[in-house]
Coordinates of C-alpha atoms in Angstrom, one line a residue:
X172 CA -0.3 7.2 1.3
X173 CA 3.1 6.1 0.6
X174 CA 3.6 4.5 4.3
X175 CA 0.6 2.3 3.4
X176 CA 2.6 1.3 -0.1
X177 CA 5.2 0.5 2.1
X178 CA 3.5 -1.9 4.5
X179 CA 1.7 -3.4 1.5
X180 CA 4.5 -3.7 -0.5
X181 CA 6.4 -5.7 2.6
X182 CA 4.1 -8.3 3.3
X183 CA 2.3 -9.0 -0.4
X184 CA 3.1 -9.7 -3.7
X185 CA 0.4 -10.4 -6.5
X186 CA -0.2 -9.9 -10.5
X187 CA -3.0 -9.5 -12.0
X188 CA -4.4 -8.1 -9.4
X189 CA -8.7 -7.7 -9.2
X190 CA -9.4 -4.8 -7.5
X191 CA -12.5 -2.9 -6.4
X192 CA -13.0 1.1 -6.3
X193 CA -14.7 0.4 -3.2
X194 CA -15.5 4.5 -2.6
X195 CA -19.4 4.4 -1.2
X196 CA -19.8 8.4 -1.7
X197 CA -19.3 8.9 -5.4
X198 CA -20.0 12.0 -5.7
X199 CA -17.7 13.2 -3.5
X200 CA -15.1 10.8 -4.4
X201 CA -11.5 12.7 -4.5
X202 CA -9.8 9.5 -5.8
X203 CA -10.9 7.3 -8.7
X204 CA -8.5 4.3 -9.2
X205 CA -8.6 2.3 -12.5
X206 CA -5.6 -0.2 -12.4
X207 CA -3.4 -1.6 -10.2
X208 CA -0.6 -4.2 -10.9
X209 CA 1.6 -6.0 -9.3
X210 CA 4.2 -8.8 -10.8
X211 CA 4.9 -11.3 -10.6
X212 CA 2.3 -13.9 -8.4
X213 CA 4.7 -15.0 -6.1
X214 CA 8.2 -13.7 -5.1
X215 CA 10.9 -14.5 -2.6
X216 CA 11.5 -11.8 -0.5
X217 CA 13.6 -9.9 -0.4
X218 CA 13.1 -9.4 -4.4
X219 CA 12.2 -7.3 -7.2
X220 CA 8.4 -6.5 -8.1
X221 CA 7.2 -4.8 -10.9
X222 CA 4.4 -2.0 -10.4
X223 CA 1.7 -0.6 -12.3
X224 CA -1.0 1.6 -11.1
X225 CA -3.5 4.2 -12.8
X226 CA -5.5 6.6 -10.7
X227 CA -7.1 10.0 -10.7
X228 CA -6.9 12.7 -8.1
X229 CA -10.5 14.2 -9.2
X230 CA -10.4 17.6 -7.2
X231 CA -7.4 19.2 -4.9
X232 CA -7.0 17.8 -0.9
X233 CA -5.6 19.5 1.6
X234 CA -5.6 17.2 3.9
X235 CA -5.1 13.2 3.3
X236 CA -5.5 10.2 5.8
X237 CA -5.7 7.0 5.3
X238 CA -7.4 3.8 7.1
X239 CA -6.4 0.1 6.1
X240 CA -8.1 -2.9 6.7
X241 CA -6.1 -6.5 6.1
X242 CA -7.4 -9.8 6.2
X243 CA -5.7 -13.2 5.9
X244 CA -8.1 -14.7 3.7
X245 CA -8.0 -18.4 5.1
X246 CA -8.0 -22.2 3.0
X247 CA -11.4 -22.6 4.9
X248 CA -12.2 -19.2 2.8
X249 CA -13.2 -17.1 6.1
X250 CA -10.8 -14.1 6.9
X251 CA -8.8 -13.3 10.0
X252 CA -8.2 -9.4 10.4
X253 CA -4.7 -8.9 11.0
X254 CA -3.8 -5.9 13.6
X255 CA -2.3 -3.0 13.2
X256 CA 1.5 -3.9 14.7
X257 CA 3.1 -1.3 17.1
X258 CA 4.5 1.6 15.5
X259 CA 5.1 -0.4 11.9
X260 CA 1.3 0.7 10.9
X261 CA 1.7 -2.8 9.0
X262 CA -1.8 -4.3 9.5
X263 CA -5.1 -2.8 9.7
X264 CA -4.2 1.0 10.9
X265 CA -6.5 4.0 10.8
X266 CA -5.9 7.6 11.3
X267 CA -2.4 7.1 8.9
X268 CA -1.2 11.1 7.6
X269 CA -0.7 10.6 4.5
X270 CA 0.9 14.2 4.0
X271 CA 3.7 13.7 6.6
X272 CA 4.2 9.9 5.5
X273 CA 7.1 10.4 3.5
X274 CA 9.0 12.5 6.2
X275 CA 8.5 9.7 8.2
X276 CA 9.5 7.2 6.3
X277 CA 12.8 8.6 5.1
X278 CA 14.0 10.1 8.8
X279 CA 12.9 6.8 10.5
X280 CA 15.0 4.2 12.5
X281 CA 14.2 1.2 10.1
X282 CA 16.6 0.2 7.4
X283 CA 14.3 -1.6 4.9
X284 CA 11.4 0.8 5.6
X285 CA 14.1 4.0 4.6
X286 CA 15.1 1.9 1.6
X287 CA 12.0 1.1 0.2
X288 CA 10.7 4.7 0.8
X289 CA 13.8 5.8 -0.9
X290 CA 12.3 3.8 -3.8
X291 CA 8.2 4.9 -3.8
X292 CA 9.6 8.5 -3.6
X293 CA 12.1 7.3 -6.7
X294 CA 8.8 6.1 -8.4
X295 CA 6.2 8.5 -7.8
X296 CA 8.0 11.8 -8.4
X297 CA 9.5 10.1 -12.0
X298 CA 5.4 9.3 -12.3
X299 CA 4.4 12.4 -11.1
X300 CA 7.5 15.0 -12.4
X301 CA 7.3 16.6 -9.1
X302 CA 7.4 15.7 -5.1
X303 CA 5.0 14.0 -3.3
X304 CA 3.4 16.4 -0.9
X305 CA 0.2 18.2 0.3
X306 CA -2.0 20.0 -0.8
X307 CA -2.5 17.5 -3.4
X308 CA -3.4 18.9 -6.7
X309 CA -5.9 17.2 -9.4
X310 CA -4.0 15.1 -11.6
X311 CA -3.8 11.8 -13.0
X312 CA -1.4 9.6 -11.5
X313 CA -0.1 7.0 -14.2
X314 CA 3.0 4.3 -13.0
X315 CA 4.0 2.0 -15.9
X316 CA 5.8 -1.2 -14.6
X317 CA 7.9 0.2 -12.3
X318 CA 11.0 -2.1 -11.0
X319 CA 11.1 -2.1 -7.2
X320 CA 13.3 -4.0 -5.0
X321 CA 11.7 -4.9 -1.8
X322 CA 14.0 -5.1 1.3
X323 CA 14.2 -8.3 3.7
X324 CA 11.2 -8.7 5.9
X325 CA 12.1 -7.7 9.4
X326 CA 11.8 -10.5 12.7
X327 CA 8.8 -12.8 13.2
X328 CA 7.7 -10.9 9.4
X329 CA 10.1 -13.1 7.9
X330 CA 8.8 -16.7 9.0
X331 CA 7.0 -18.1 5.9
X332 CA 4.7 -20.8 8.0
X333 CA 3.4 -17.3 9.5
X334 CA 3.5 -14.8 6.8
X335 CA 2.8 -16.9 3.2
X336 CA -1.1 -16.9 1.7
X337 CA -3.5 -14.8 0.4
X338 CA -4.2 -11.4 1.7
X339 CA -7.6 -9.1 1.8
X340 CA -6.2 -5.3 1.6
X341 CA -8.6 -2.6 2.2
X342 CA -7.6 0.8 1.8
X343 CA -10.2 4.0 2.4
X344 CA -8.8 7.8 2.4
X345 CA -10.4 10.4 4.4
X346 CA -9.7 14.2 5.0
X347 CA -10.5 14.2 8.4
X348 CA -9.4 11.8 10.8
X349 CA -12.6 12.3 12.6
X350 CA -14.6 11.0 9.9
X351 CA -15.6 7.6 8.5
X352 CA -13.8 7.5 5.1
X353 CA -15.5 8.8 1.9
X354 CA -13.2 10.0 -0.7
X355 CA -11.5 7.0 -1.9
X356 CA -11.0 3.6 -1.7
X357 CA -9.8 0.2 -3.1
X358 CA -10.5 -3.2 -2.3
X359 CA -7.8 -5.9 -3.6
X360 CA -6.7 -9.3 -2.8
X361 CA -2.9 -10.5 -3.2
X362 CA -0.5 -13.2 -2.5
X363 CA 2.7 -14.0 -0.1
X364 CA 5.5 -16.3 -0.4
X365 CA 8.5 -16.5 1.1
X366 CA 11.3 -19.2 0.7
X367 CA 11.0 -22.3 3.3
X368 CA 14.9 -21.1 3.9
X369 CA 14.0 -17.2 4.5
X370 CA 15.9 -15.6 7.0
X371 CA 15.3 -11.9 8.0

């Protein structure tokens, strides 16, 4: 999950956020979230966000893999699905392992993806009092305004007249990749804004 936080966290920014628990099997729902919180509205990047979120892992999961679905929600009010881009898995990207994420992430060839990792695994293992791994145990999974500093925006990411406005993020969690998701899910809009003089 964290590689998705990442990819999120690079290309949106948003408070108050109205969120969905979008999870269509309910009884067989492994994740329950009840906040999520992201401040301020708008940012320049790179910059610091603080983060909130409240969840419950309702049953243990051996396995964890996520699918995303972004959307540029248009002035016209229609959405544009934005695809998954090469091997960034920022965009809409299925199939993500959640439980090798953080590996990933920290061993990687990208400086601002390694730093921000270095700060999720900072945040959720304070949250949490214990690494981030699989098999993931029941819990709850509480994150109280967390200070984050998000990196610079790599290449044609860091153009504002491409990468400001409003953003539909869909994320569903599976435990086979084989499978349509069913045990988890949230459904949230949020907001870009990078500084006319951005440079990556």
């Amino acid at each position: 999950m964290l590689r998705i936080i990442v990819a999120i966290s690079c290309v949106v920014v948003a408070r108050a956020i109205p969120f969905t628990d979008c999870a269509t099997d309910k009884a067989n729902e492994a994740f329950t979230f009840h906040l999520l919180d992201i401040t301020p509205y708008e940012i320049s990047v790179p910059g610091d966000i603080h983060f909130s979120l409240n969840a419950t892992v309702n049953r243990k999961i051996d396995l964890l893999f996520i699918d995303v679905e972004v959307h540029r929600v248009t002035k016209f009010g229609y959405e544009i699905n934005i695809p998954c881009i090469g091997d960034t898995n920022i965009g809409s990207c299925n199939n993500l392992d959640a439980c090798s994420i953080m590996e990933d992430i920290l061993n990687g060839n990208s400086v601002s993806s390694t730093y921000l990792g270095q700060q999720l695994y900072q945040m959720f293992t304070t949250a949490l009092g214990h690494n981030v791994q699989c098999p993931i145990n029941p819990e709850e999974v509480v994150v109280q305004n967390y200070k984050m500093p998000l990196p610079p925006l790599p290449g044609f990411l860091s153009i504002p007249e491409i990468m400001n406005g409003d953003y539909r993020i869909k994320i569903m969690l599976k435990e086979d990749p084989t499978e349509p998701p069913n045990i988890g899910c949230i459904d949230f809009i949020a907001s870009l804004s990078l500084p006319p003089h951005y440079v990556g």
